[in-house]
N, CA, C and O atoms as CSV, one atom per row, in Angstrom:
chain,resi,resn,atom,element,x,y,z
A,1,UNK,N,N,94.321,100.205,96.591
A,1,UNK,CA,C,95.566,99.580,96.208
A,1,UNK,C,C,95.548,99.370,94.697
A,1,UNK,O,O,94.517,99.136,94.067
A,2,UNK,N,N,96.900,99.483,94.103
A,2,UNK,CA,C,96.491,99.428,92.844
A,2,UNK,C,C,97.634,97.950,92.461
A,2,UNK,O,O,98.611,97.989,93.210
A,3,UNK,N,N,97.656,97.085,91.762
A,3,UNK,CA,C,97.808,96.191,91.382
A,3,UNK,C,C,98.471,95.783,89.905
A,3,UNK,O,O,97.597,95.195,89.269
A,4,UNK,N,N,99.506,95.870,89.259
A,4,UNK,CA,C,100.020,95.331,87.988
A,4,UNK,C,C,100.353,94.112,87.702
A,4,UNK,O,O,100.848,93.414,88.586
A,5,UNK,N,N,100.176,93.674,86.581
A,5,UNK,CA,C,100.878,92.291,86.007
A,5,UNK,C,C,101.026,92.951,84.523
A,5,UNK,O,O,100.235,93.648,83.887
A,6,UNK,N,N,102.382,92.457,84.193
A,6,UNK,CA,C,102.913,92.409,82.862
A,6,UNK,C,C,101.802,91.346,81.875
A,6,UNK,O,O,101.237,90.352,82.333
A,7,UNK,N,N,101.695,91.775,80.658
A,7,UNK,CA,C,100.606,90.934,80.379
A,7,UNK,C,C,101.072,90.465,79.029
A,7,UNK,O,O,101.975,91.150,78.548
A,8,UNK,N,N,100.560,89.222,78.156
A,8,UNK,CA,C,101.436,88.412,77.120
A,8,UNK,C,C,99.612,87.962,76.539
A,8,UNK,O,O,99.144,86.970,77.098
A,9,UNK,N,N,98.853,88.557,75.666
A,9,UNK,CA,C,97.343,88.205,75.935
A,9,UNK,C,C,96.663,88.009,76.919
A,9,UNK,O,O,96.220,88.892,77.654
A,10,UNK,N,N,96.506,86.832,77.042
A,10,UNK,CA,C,95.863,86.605,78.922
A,10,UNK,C,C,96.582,85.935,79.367
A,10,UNK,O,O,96.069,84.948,79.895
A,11,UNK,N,N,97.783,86.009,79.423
A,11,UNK,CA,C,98.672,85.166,80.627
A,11,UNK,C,C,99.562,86.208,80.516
A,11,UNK,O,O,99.763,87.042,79.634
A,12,UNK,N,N,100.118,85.962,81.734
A,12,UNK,CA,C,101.241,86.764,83.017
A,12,UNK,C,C,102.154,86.681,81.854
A,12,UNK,O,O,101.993,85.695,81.135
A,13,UNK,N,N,103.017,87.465,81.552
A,13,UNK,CA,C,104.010,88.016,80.441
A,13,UNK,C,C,105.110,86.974,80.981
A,13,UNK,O,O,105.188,86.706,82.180
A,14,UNK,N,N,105.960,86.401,80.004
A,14,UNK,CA,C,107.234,85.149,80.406
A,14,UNK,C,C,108.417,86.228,81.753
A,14,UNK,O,O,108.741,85.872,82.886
A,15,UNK,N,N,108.790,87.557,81.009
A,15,UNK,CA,C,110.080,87.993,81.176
A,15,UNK,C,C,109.061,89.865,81.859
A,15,UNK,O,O,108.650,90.750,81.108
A,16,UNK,N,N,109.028,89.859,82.397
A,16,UNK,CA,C,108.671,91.233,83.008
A,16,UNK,C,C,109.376,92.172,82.199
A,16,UNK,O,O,108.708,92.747,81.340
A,17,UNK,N,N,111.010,92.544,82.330
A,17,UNK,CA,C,111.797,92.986,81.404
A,17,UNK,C,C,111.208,93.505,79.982
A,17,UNK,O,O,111.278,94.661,79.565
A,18,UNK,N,N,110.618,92.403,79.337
A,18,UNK,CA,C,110.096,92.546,77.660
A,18,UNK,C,C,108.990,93.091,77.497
A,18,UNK,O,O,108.725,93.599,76.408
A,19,UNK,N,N,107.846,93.115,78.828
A,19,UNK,CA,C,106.933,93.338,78.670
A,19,UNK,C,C,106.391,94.600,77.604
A,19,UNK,O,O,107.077,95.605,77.788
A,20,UNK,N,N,105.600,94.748,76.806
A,20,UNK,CA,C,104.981,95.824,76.637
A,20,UNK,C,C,103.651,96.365,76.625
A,20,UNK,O,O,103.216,97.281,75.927
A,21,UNK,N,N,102.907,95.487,77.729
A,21,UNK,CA,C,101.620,95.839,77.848
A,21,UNK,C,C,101.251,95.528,79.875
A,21,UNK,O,O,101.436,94.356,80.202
A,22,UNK,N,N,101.073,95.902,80.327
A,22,UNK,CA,C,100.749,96.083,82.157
A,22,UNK,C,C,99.107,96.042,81.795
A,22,UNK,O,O,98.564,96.449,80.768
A,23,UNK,N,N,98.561,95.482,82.849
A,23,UNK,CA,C,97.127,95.163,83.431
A,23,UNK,C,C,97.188,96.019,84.554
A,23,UNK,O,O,97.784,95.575,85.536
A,24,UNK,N,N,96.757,97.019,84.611
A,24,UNK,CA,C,96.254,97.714,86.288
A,24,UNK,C,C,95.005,97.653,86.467
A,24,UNK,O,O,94.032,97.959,85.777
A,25,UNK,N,N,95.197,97.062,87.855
A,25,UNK,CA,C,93.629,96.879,88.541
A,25,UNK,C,C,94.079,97.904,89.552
A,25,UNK,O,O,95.171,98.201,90.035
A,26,UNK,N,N,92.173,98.569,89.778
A,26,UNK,CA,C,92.305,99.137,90.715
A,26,UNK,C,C,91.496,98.033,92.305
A,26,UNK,O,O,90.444,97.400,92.215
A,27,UNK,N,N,92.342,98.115,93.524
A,27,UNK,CA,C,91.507,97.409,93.964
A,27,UNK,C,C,90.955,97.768,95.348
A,27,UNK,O,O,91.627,98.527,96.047
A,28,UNK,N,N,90.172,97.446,95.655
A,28,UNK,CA,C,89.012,97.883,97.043
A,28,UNK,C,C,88.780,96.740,97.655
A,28,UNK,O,O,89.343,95.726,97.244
A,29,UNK,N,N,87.782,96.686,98.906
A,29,UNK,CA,C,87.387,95.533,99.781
A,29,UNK,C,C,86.339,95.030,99.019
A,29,UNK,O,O,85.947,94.011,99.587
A,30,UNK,N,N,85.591,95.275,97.852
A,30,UNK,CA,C,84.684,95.077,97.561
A,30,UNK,C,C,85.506,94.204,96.278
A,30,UNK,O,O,84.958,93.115,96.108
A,31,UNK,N,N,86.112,94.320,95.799
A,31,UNK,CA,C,87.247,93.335,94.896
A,31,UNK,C,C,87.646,94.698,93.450
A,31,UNK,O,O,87.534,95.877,93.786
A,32,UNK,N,N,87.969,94.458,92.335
A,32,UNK,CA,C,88.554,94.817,91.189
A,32,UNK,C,C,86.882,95.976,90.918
A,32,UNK,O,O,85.728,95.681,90.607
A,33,UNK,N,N,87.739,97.629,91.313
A,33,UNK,CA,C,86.867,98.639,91.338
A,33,UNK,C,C,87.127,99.029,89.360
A,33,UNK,O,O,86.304,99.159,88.454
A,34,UNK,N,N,88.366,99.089,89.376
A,34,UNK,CA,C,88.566,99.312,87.457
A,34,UNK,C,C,89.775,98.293,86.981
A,34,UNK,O,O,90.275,97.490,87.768
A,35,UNK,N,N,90.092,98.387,85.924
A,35,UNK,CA,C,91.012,97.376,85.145
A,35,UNK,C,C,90.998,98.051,83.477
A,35,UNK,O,O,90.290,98.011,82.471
A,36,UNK,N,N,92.232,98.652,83.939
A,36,UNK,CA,C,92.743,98.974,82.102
A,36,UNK,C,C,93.906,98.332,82.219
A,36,UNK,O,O,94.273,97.644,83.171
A,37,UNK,N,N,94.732,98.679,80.792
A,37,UNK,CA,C,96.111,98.185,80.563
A,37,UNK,C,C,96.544,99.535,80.291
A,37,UNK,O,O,95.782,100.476,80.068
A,38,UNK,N,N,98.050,99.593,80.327
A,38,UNK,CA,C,98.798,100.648,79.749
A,38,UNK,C,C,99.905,100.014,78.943
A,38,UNK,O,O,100.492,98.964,79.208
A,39,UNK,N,N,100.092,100.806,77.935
A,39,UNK,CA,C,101.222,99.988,76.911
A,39,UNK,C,C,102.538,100.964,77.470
A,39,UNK,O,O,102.608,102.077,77.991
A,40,UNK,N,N,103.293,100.165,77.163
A,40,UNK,CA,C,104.617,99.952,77.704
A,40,UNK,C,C,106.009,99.759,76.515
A,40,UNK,O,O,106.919,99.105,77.024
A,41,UNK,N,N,106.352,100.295,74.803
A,41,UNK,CA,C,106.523,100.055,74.179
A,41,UNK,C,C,108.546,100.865,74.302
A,41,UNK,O,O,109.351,101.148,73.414
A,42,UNK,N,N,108.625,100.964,75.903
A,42,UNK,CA,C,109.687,101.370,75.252
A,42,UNK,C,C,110.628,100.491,76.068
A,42,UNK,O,O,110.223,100.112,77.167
A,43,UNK,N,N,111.931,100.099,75.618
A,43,UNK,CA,C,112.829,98.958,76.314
A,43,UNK,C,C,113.641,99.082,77.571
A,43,UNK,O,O,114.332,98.268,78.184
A,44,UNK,N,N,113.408,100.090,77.729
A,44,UNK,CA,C,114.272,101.292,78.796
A,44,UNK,C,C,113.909,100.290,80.206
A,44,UNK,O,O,112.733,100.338,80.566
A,45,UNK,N,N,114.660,99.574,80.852
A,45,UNK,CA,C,114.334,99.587,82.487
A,45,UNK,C,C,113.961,100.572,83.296
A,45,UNK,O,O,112.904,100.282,83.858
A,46,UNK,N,N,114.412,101.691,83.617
A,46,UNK,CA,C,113.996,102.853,84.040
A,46,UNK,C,C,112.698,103.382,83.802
A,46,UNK,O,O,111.753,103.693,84.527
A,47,UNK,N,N,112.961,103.399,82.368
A,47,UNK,CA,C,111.200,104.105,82.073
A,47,UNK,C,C,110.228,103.055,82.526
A,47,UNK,O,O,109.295,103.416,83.243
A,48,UNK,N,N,110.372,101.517,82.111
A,48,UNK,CA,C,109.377,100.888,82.477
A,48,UNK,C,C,109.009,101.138,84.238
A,48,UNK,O,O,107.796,101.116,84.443
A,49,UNK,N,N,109.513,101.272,84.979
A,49,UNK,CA,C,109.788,100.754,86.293
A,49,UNK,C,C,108.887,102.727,86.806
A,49,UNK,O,O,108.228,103.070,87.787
A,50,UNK,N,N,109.229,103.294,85.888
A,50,UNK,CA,C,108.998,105.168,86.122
A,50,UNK,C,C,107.116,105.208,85.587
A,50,UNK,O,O,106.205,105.953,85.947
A,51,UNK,N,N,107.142,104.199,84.735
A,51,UNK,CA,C,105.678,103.952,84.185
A,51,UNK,C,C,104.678,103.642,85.170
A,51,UNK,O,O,103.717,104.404,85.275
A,52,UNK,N,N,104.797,102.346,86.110
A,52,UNK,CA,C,104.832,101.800,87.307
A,52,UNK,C,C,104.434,102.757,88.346
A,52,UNK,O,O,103.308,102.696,88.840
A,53,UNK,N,N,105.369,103.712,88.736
A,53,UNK,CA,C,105.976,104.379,89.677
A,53,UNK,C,C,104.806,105.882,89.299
A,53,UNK,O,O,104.475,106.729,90.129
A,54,UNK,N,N,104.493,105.848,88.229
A,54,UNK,CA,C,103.651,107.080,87.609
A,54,UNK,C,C,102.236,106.928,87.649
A,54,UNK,O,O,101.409,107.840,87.672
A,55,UNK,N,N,101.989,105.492,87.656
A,55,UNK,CA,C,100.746,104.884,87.783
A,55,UNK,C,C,100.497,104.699,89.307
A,55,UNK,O,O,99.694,103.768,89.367
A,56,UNK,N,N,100.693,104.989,90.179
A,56,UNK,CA,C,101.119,104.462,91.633
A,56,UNK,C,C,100.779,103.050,91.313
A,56,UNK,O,O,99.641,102.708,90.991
A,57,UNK,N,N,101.719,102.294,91.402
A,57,UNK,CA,C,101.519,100.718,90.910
A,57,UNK,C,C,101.852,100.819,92.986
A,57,UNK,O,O,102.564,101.639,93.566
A,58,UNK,N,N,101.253,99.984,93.436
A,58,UNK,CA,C,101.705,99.221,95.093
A,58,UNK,C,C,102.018,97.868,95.156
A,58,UNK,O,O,102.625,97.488,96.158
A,59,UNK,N,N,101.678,96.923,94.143
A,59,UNK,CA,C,102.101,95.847,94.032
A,59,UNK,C,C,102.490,95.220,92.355
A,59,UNK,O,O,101.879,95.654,91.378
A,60,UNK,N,N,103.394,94.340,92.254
A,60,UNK,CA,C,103.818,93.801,90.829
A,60,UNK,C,C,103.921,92.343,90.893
A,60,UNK,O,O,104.666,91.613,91.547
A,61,UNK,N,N,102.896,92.073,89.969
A,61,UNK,CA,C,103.098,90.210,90.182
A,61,UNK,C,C,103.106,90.012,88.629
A,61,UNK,O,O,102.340,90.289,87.707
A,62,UNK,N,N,104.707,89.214,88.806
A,62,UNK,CA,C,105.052,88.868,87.609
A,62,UNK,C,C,105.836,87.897,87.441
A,62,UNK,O,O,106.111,87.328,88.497
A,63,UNK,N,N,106.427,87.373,86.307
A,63,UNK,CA,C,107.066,86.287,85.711
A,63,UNK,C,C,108.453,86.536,85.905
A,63,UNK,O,O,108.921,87.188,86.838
A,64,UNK,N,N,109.045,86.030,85.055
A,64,UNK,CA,C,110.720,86.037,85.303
A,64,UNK,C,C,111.375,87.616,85.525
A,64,UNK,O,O,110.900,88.271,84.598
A,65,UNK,N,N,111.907,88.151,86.022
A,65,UNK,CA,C,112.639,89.115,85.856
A,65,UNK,C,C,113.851,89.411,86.608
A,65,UNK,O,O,114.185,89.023,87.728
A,66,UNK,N,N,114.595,90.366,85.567
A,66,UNK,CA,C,115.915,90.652,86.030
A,66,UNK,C,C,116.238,91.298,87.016
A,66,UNK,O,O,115.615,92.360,86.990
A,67,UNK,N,N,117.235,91.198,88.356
A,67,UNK,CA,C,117.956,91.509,89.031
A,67,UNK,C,C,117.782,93.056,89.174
A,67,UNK,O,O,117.582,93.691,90.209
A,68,UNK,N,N,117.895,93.480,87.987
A,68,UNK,CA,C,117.849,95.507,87.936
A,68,UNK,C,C,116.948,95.707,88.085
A,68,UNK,O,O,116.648,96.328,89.105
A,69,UNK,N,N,115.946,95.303,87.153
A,69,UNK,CA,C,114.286,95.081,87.175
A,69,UNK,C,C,114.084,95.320,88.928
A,69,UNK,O,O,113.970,96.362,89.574
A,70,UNK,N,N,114.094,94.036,89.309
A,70,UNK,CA,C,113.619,93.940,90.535
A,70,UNK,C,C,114.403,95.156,91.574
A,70,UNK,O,O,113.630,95.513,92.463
A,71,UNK,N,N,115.379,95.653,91.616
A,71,UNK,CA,C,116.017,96.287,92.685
A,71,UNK,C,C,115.181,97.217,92.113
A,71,UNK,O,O,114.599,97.802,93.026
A,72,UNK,N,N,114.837,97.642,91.010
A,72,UNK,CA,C,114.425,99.321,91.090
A,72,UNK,C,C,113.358,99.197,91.335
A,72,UNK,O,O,112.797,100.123,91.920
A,73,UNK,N,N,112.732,98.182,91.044
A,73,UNK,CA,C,111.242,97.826,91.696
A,73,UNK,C,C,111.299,98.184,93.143
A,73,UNK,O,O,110.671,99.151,93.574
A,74,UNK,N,N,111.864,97.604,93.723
A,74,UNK,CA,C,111.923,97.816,95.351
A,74,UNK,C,C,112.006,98.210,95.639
A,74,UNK,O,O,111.442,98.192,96.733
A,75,UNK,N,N,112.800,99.305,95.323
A,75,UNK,CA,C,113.410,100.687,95.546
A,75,UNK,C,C,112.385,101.876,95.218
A,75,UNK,O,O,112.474,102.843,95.974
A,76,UNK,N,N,111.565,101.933,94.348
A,76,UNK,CA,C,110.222,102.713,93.973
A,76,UNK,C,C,109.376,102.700,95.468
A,76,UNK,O,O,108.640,103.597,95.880
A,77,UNK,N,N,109.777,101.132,96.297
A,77,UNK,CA,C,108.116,100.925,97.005
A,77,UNK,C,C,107.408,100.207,96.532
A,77,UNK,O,O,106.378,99.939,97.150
A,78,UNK,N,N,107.682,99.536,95.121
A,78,UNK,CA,C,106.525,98.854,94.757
A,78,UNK,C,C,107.233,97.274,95.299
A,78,UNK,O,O,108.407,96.905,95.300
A,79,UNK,N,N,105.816,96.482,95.791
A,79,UNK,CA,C,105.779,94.822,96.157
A,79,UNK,C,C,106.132,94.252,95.090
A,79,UNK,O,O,105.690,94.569,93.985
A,80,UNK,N,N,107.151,93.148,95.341
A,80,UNK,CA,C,107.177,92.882,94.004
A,80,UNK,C,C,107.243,91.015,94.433
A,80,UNK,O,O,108.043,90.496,95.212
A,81,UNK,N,N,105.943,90.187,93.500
A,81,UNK,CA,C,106.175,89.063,93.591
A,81,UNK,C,C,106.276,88.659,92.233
A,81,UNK,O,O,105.461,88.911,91.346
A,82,UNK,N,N,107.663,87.812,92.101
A,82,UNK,CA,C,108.283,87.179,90.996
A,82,UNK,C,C,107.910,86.085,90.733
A,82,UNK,O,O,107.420,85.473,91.682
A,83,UNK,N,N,107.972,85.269,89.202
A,83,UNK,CA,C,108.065,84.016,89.102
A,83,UNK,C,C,106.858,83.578,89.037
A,83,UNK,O,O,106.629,82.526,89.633
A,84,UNK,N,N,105.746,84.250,88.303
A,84,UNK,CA,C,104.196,83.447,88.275
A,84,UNK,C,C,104.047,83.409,87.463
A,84,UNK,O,O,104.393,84.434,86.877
A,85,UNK,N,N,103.514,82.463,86.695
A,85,UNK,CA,C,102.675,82.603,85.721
A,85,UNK,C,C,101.437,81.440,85.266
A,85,UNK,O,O,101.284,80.514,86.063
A,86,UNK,N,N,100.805,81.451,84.375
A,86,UNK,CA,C,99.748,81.166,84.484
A,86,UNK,C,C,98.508,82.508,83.947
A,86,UNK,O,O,98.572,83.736,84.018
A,87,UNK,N,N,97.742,81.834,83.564
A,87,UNK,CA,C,96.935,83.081,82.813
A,87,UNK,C,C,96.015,83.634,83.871
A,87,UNK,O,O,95.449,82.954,84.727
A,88,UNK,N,N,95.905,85.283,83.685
A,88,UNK,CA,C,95.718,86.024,84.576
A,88,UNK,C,C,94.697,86.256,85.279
A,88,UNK,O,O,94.725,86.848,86.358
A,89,UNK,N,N,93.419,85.684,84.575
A,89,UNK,CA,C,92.446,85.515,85.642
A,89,UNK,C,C,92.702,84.285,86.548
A,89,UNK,O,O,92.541,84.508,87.748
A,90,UNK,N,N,93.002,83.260,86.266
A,90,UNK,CA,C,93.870,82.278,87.455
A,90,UNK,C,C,94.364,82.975,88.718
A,90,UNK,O,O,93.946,83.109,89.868
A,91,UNK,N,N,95.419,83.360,88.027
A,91,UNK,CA,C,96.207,84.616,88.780
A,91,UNK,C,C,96.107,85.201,89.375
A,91,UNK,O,O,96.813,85.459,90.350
A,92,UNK,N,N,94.725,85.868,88.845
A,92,UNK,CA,C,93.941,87.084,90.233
A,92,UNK,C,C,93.358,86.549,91.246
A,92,UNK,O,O,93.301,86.913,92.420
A,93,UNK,N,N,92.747,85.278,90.482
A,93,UNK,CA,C,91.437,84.487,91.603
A,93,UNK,C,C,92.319,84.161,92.889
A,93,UNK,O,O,92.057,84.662,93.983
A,94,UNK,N,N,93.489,83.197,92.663
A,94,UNK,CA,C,94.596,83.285,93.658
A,94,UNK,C,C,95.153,83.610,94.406
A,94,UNK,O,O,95.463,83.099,95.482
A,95,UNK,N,N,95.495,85.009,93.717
A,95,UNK,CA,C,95.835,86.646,94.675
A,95,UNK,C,C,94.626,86.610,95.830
A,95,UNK,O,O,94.676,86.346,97.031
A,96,UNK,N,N,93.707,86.923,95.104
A,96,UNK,CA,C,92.364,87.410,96.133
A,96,UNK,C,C,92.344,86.118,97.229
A,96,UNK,O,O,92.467,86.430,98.414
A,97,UNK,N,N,92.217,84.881,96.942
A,97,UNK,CA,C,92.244,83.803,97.935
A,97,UNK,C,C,93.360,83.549,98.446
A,97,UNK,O,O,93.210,82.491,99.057
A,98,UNK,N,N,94.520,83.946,98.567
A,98,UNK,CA,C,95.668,84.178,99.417
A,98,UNK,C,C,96.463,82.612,98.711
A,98,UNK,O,O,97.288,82.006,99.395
A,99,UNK,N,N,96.097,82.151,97.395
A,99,UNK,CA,C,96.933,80.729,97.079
A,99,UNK,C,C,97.716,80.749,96.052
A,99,UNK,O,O,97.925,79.845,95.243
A,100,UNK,N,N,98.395,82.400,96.121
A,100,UNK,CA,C,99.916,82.597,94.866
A,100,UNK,C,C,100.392,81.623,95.418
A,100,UNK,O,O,100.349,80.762,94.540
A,101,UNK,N,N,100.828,81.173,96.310
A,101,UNK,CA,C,101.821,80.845,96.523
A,101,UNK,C,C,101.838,78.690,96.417
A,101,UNK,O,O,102.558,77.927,97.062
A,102,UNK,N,N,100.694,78.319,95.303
A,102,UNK,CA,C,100.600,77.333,95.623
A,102,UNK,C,C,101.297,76.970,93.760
A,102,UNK,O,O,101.000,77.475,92.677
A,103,UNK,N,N,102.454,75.706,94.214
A,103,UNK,CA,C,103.094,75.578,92.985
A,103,UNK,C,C,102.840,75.920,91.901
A,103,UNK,O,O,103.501,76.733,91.256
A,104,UNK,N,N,101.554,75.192,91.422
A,104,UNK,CA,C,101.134,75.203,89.875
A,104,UNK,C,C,100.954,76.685,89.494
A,104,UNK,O,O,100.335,76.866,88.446
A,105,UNK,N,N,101.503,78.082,90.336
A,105,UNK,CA,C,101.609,79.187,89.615
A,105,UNK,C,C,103.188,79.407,89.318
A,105,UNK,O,O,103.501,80.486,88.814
A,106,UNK,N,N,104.000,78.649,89.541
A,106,UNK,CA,C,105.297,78.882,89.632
A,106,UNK,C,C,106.236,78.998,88.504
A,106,UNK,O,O,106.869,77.943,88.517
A,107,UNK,N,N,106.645,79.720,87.555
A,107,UNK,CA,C,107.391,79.107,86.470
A,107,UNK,C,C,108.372,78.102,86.985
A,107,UNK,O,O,108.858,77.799,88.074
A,108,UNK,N,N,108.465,77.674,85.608
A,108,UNK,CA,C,109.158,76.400,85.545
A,108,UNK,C,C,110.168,76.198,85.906
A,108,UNK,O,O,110.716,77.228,85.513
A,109,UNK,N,N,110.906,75.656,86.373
A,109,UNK,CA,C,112.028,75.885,87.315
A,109,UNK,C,C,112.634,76.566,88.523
A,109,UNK,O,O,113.808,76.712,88.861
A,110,UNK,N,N,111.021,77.094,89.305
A,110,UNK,CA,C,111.276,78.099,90.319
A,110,UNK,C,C,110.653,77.519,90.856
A,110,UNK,O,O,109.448,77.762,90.788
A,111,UNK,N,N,111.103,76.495,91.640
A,111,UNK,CA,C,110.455,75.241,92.595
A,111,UNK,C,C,110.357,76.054,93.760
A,111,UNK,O,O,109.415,75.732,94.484
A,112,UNK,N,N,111.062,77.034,94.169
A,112,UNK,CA,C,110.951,78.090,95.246
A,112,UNK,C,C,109.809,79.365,95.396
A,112,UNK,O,O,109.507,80.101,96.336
A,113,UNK,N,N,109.365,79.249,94.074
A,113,UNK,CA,C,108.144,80.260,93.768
A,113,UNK,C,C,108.593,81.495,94.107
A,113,UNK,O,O,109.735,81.633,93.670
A,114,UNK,N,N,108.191,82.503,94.719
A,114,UNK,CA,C,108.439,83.882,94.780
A,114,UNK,C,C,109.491,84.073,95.703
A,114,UNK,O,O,109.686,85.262,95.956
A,115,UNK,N,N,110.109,83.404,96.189
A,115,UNK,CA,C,111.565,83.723,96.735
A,115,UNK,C,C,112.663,84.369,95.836
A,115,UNK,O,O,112.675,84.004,94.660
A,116,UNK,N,N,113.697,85.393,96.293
A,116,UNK,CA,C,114.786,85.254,95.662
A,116,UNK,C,C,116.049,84.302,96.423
A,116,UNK,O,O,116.016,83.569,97.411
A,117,UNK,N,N,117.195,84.692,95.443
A,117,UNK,CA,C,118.219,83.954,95.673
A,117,UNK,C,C,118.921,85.137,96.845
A,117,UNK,O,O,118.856,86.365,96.779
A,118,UNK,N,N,119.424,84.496,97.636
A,118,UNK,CA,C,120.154,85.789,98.233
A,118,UNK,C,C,121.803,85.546,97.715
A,118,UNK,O,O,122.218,84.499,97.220
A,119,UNK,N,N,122.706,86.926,97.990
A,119,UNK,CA,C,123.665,87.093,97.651
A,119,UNK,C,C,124.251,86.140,96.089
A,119,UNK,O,O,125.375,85.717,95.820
A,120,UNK,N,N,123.314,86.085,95.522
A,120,UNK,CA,C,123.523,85.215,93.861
A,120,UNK,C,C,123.779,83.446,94.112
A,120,UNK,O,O,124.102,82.586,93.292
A,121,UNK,N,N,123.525,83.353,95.400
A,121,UNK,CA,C,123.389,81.581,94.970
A,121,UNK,C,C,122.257,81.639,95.188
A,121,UNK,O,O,121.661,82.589,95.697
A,122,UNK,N,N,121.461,79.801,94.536
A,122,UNK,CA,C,120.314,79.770,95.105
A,122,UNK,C,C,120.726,77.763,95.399
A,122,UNK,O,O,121.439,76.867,94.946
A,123,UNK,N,N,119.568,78.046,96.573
A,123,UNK,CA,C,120.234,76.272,97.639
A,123,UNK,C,C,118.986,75.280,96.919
A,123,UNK,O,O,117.813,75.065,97.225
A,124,UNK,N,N,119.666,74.918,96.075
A,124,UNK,CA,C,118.981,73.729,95.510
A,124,UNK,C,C,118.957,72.432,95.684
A,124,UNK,O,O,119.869,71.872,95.076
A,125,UNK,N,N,118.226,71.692,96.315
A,125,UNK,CA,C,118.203,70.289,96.749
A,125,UNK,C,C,119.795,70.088,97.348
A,125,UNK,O,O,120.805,69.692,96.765
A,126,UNK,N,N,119.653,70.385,98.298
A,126,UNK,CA,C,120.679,70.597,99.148
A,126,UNK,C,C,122.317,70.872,98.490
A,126,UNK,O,O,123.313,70.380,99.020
A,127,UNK,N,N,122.362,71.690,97.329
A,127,UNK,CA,C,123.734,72.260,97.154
A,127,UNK,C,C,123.570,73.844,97.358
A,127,UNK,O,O,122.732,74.426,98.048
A,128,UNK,N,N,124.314,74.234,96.788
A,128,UNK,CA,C,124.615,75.620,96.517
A,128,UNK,C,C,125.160,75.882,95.456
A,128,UNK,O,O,126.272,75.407,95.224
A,129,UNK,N,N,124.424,76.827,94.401
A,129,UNK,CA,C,124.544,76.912,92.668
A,129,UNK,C,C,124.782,78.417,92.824
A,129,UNK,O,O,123.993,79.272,93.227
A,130,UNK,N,N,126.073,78.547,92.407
A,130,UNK,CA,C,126.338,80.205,91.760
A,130,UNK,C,C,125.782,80.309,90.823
A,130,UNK,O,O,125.817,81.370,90.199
């Protein structure tokens, strides 16, 4: 399985979108078999997402990203969990122990963590926000 995160030094990149540097791990039962980066310097959604898609990326764990972002993500096949961050060995240790999903990886304001919104609202403390 191979594994990406958008990368910002050693923490999970803010905006996936902006990124211009990806972390690929390669990974096995035995844990993280290799780990390079690939730079990513061009602004293009497409190309980034074709970069991905060229690398056989199978999963994407990342920070904020856009709507297009994500559909073409999905649409490639690649997993895509949104809304983490936190610096990336954190990150991984997490992944591997099955505890993404425990708040303190959540950006800030995504009290929902890797959920999306469906049909463009999202149900916030009991309303509904277009």
């Amino acid at each position: 399985m191979r594994l990406a995160i958008p990368v910002h030094g050693s923490h999970v990149a803010a905006v996936a979108d902006f990124a211009v540097t990806f972390l690929l791990l390669d990974i096995t039962e035995n844990g993280i078999a290799e780990r390079r980066t690939v730079a990513c310097d061009v602004n293009l959604i497409p190309a980034k997402v074709g970069i991905l898609d060229d690398n056989r990326v199978d999963t994407l764990i990342c920070g904020a990203v856009s709507r297009v972002f994500a559909a073409m993500v999905i649409h490639s096949g690649i997993k895509l969990v949104p809304f983490i961050s936190g610096s990336v060995e954190d990150v991984l240790n997490a992944y591997f122990q099955g505890s993404l999903g425990d708040p303190r990886f959540f950006m800030p304001g995504h009290d929902k963590g890797m959920r999306w919104c469906s049909r463009g609202r999202c149900r916030r403390r009991g309303r509904f926000r277009s």
